[in-house]
Amino acid sequence: MPTKRTAASSGQDSTRRQFKQTKLNFGRPPSQPQQRPKQVQGGEDAVGLTAAPNEDQGDETRKPQTKNVKTNPEEPEESSVVGSTPADDGNGDGDDADLTTTTSAPSPTSTSPPAGQAAAPSKKTPRPKPKPSSSLRIIDKVGDLFDAPPRTVLIHACNCTGSWGGGIALAFKKSYPAAYEVYNAQCKQTTPDRLVGKALLIPPPPPPPAATGSREAQKQHYIGCLFTSKRYGRARDSPEEILKATGPAMRHLMRQIAAEGGGRVGEIRMCQINSGLFDVPWPLSRKAIQSLELRDEDVGEHLELPVDIVAYSRD
Ligand SMILES: Nc1ncnc2c1ncn2[C@@H]1O[C@H](COP(=O)(O)OP(=O)(O)OC[C@H]2O[C@H](OP(=O)(O)O)[C@H](O)[C@@H]2O)[C@@H](O)[C@H]1O
């Protein structure tokens, strides 16, 4: 049983994380699926993109239900945060620009010498090195992403135009047609500019009684859509833009996963996002995700940092 995190009321996130090395544990046994998604607590994009599960059991032609989306939240940012555009993950780690790590926290001990006085580097207090983020830990694995136990979140990268027309997205569309309808409806009700850098967590349909119902309903998989490019094909965003959107999209998704609460969501898995049709080398996306720093409101009370995500690739 996971214990509620007692958030430190002061101190840096990085300091707190040193004491939060417990693996993600949702502990609680599966409960009845949420009929209405909870709103994310503590975040302004709380009404985010969690799709309402369908109550029409086993009907793949069901009408998608989506909530109105506040797609451009302005989050209250910490002092170390730089930037506030939707595609800026706001962790100050530089992955929103060129993926080079930078130090966001100013050093109180590093001051300029008075005019006319030479700096004395040897006497300077060494600036503490920023701790590497360990909010999300990616574990690479070869295998079938879709061969996952119930309640697993399966994450993939999406365009914002409502198409799952190629690559692994097409496989998602075939296996999860109802989820596709939810994703498509979400794209239709907003614009790519507002959607990019966001995410959509699509809960599974309610479990069918016994062995009845659609295959999709039987699988009970959550689908996590990361909107990393506004469009697809030749009109897709540049690799830099895609990487810039990847961190914030993952943060948004984690908030929606956290809002599902303990016992509902199981493992978190992803494919090597952006590395196929979006043509961004996987190590860069991997780095963008792993350097994301999450705050309390990003993970909720049921998650413990670091959160493990298994990234599947084919042979
Ligand atoms: N069947 C399969 N089973 C298992 N793994 C598979 C697979 N097929 C591919 N992979 C691997 O999965 C990773 C991601 O490669 P992908 O090319 O899929 O995705 P991406 O994130 O680069 O790009 C997103 C856009 O692709 C889509 O198609 P459309 O633009 O709509 O046409 C979306 O809608 C977006 O727009 C790579 O490691 C592939 O080897």
Tab-separated table of C-alpha atoms in Angstrom, residues 118-245:
chain	number	residue	atom	x	y	z
A	118	ALA	CA	40.664	40.908	-10.497
A	119	ALA	CA	38.669	37.805	-9.868
A	120	ALA	CA	40.347	35.218	-7.710
A	121	PRO	CA	39.070	31.930	-9.038
A	122	SER	CA	41.030	29.815	-6.586
A	123	LYS	CA	39.207	31.346	-3.609
A	124	LYS	CA	35.780	31.078	-5.115
A	125	THR	CA	33.352	28.752	-3.449
A	126	PRO	CA	32.739	26.045	-6.010
A	127	ARG	CA	29.312	26.255	-7.492
A	128	PRO	CA	27.382	23.100	-6.612
A	129	LYS	CA	26.741	20.942	-9.606
A	130	PRO	CA	23.077	20.550	-10.451
A	131	LYS	CA	21.845	17.123	-9.615
A	132	PRO	CA	20.719	15.084	-12.581
A	133	SER	CA	16.989	14.708	-12.662
A	134	SER	CA	15.623	11.328	-11.827
A	135	SER	CA	11.938	12.102	-12.077
A	136	LEU	CA	11.310	9.711	-14.936
A	137	ARG	CA	13.547	6.728	-15.477
A	138	ILE	CA	13.428	5.096	-18.870
A	139	ILE	CA	14.234	1.415	-19.097
A	140	ASP	CA	14.845	0.240	-22.650
A	141	LYS	CA	13.530	-3.153	-23.571
A	142	VAL	CA	13.078	-5.156	-26.744
A	143	GLY	CA	9.613	-6.608	-27.113
A	144	ASP	CA	6.017	-6.064	-27.995
A	145	LEU	CA	4.611	-2.872	-26.524
A	146	PHE	CA	1.070	-4.163	-26.825
A	147	ASP	CA	1.664	-7.369	-24.914
A	148	ALA	CA	0.898	-5.653	-21.647
A	149	PRO	CA	-1.161	-6.506	-18.576
A	150	PRO	CA	-4.457	-4.736	-17.896
A	151	ARG	CA	-4.277	-1.144	-16.706
A	152	THR	CA	-0.946	-0.541	-18.435
A	153	VAL	CA	-0.504	2.898	-19.976
A	154	LEU	CA	0.772	2.643	-23.545
A	155	ILE	CA	2.349	5.896	-24.700
A	156	HIS	CA	3.025	7.025	-28.235
A	157	ALA	CA	3.669	10.268	-30.066
A	158	CYS	CA	0.878	11.848	-32.044
A	159	ASN	CA	0.287	14.651	-34.453
A	160	CYS	CA	-2.393	17.201	-33.594
A	161	THR	CA	-4.526	16.766	-36.679
A	162	GLY	CA	-6.362	13.620	-35.665
A	163	SER	CA	-4.531	11.073	-37.804
A	164	TRP	CA	-3.144	7.763	-36.684
A	165	GLY	CA	-2.287	6.901	-40.232
A	166	GLY	CA	1.152	5.318	-40.108
A	167	GLY	CA	3.803	3.642	-37.996
A	168	ILE	CA	2.838	2.441	-34.590
A	169	ALA	CA	-0.064	4.896	-34.511
A	170	LEU	CA	-1.756	2.831	-37.178
A	171	ALA	CA	-1.288	-0.256	-35.029
A	172	PHE	CA	-2.934	1.657	-32.178
A	173	LYS	CA	-5.820	2.615	-34.425
A	174	LYS	CA	-6.417	-1.003	-35.389
A	175	SER	CA	-6.197	-2.355	-31.864
A	176	TYR	CA	-7.887	0.513	-30.061
A	177	PRO	CA	-10.480	1.943	-32.443
A	178	ALA	CA	-12.518	3.507	-29.673
A	179	ALA	CA	-9.443	5.260	-28.299
A	180	TYR	CA	-8.720	6.535	-31.781
A	181	GLU	CA	-12.154	8.141	-31.895
A	182	VAL	CA	-11.457	9.912	-28.625
A	183	TYR	CA	-8.083	11.155	-29.877
A	184	ASN	CA	-9.573	12.257	-33.189
A	185	ALA	CA	-12.419	14.121	-31.496
A	186	GLN	CA	-9.943	15.905	-29.260
A	187	CYS	CA	-7.973	17.118	-32.268
A	188	LYS	CA	-11.130	18.274	-33.978
A	189	GLN	CA	-12.239	20.451	-31.109
A	190	THR	CA	-9.082	22.484	-30.867
A	191	THR	CA	-6.168	23.621	-32.979
A	192	PRO	CA	-2.732	22.101	-33.437
A	193	ASP	CA	-1.142	25.235	-32.026
A	194	ARG	CA	-3.039	24.796	-28.791
A	195	LEU	CA	-2.569	21.047	-28.595
A	196	VAL	CA	1.131	20.662	-29.248
A	197	GLY	CA	3.131	20.094	-26.075
A	198	LYS	CA	0.082	18.615	-24.368
A	199	ALA	CA	-1.088	15.059	-23.818
A	200	LEU	CA	-4.267	13.029	-23.723
A	201	LEU	CA	-4.766	10.059	-21.436
A	202	ILE	CA	-7.524	7.855	-22.761
A	203	PRO	CA	-8.863	5.440	-20.139
A	204	PRO	CA	-9.992	1.991	-21.212
A	205	PRO	CA	-13.650	1.302	-21.726
A	206	PRO	CA	-15.393	-0.211	-18.704
A	207	PRO	CA	-14.431	-3.871	-18.349
A	208	PRO	CA	-16.936	-6.198	-19.960
A	209	PRO	CA	-18.587	-8.874	-17.854
A	210	ALA	CA	-16.764	-12.197	-18.101
A	211	ALA	CA	-15.398	-12.888	-21.569
A	212	THR	CA	-17.775	-10.673	-23.469
A	213	GLY	CA	-17.132	-7.278	-24.965
A	214	SER	CA	-14.693	-5.966	-27.512
A	215	ARG	CA	-11.076	-6.995	-27.507
A	216	GLU	CA	-10.210	-3.409	-26.740
A	217	ALA	CA	-12.387	-3.465	-23.649
A	218	GLN	CA	-10.895	-6.754	-22.542
A	219	LYS	CA	-7.360	-5.386	-22.700
A	220	GLN	CA	-8.101	-2.539	-20.311
A	221	HIS	CA	-5.175	-0.503	-21.563
A	222	TYR	CA	-4.839	3.202	-21.115
A	223	ILE	CA	-3.587	5.035	-24.186
A	224	GLY	CA	-1.262	7.959	-23.576
A	225	CYS	CA	-1.032	10.358	-26.502
A	226	LEU	CA	1.837	12.814	-26.528
A	227	PHE	CA	1.203	15.671	-28.922
A	228	THR	CA	4.775	16.250	-30.017
A	229	SER	CA	4.213	17.584	-33.533
A	230	LYS	CA	1.454	19.776	-34.859
A	231	ARG	CA	1.240	17.952	-38.156
A	232	TYR	CA	2.564	14.829	-39.825
A	233	GLY	CA	4.306	13.751	-42.982
A	234	ARG	CA	6.247	16.456	-44.742
A	235	ALA	CA	4.439	19.095	-42.737
A	236	ARG	CA	5.654	17.655	-39.447
A	237	ASP	CA	7.476	19.943	-37.072
A	238	SER	CA	11.246	20.151	-37.045
A	239	PRO	CA	13.157	17.806	-34.756
A	240	GLU	CA	13.917	20.787	-32.508
A	241	GLU	CA	10.241	21.653	-32.196
A	242	ILE	CA	9.286	18.035	-31.609
A	243	LEU	CA	11.853	17.730	-28.845
A	244	LYS	CA	10.719	21.011	-27.360
A	245	ALA	CA	7.173	19.678	-27.125
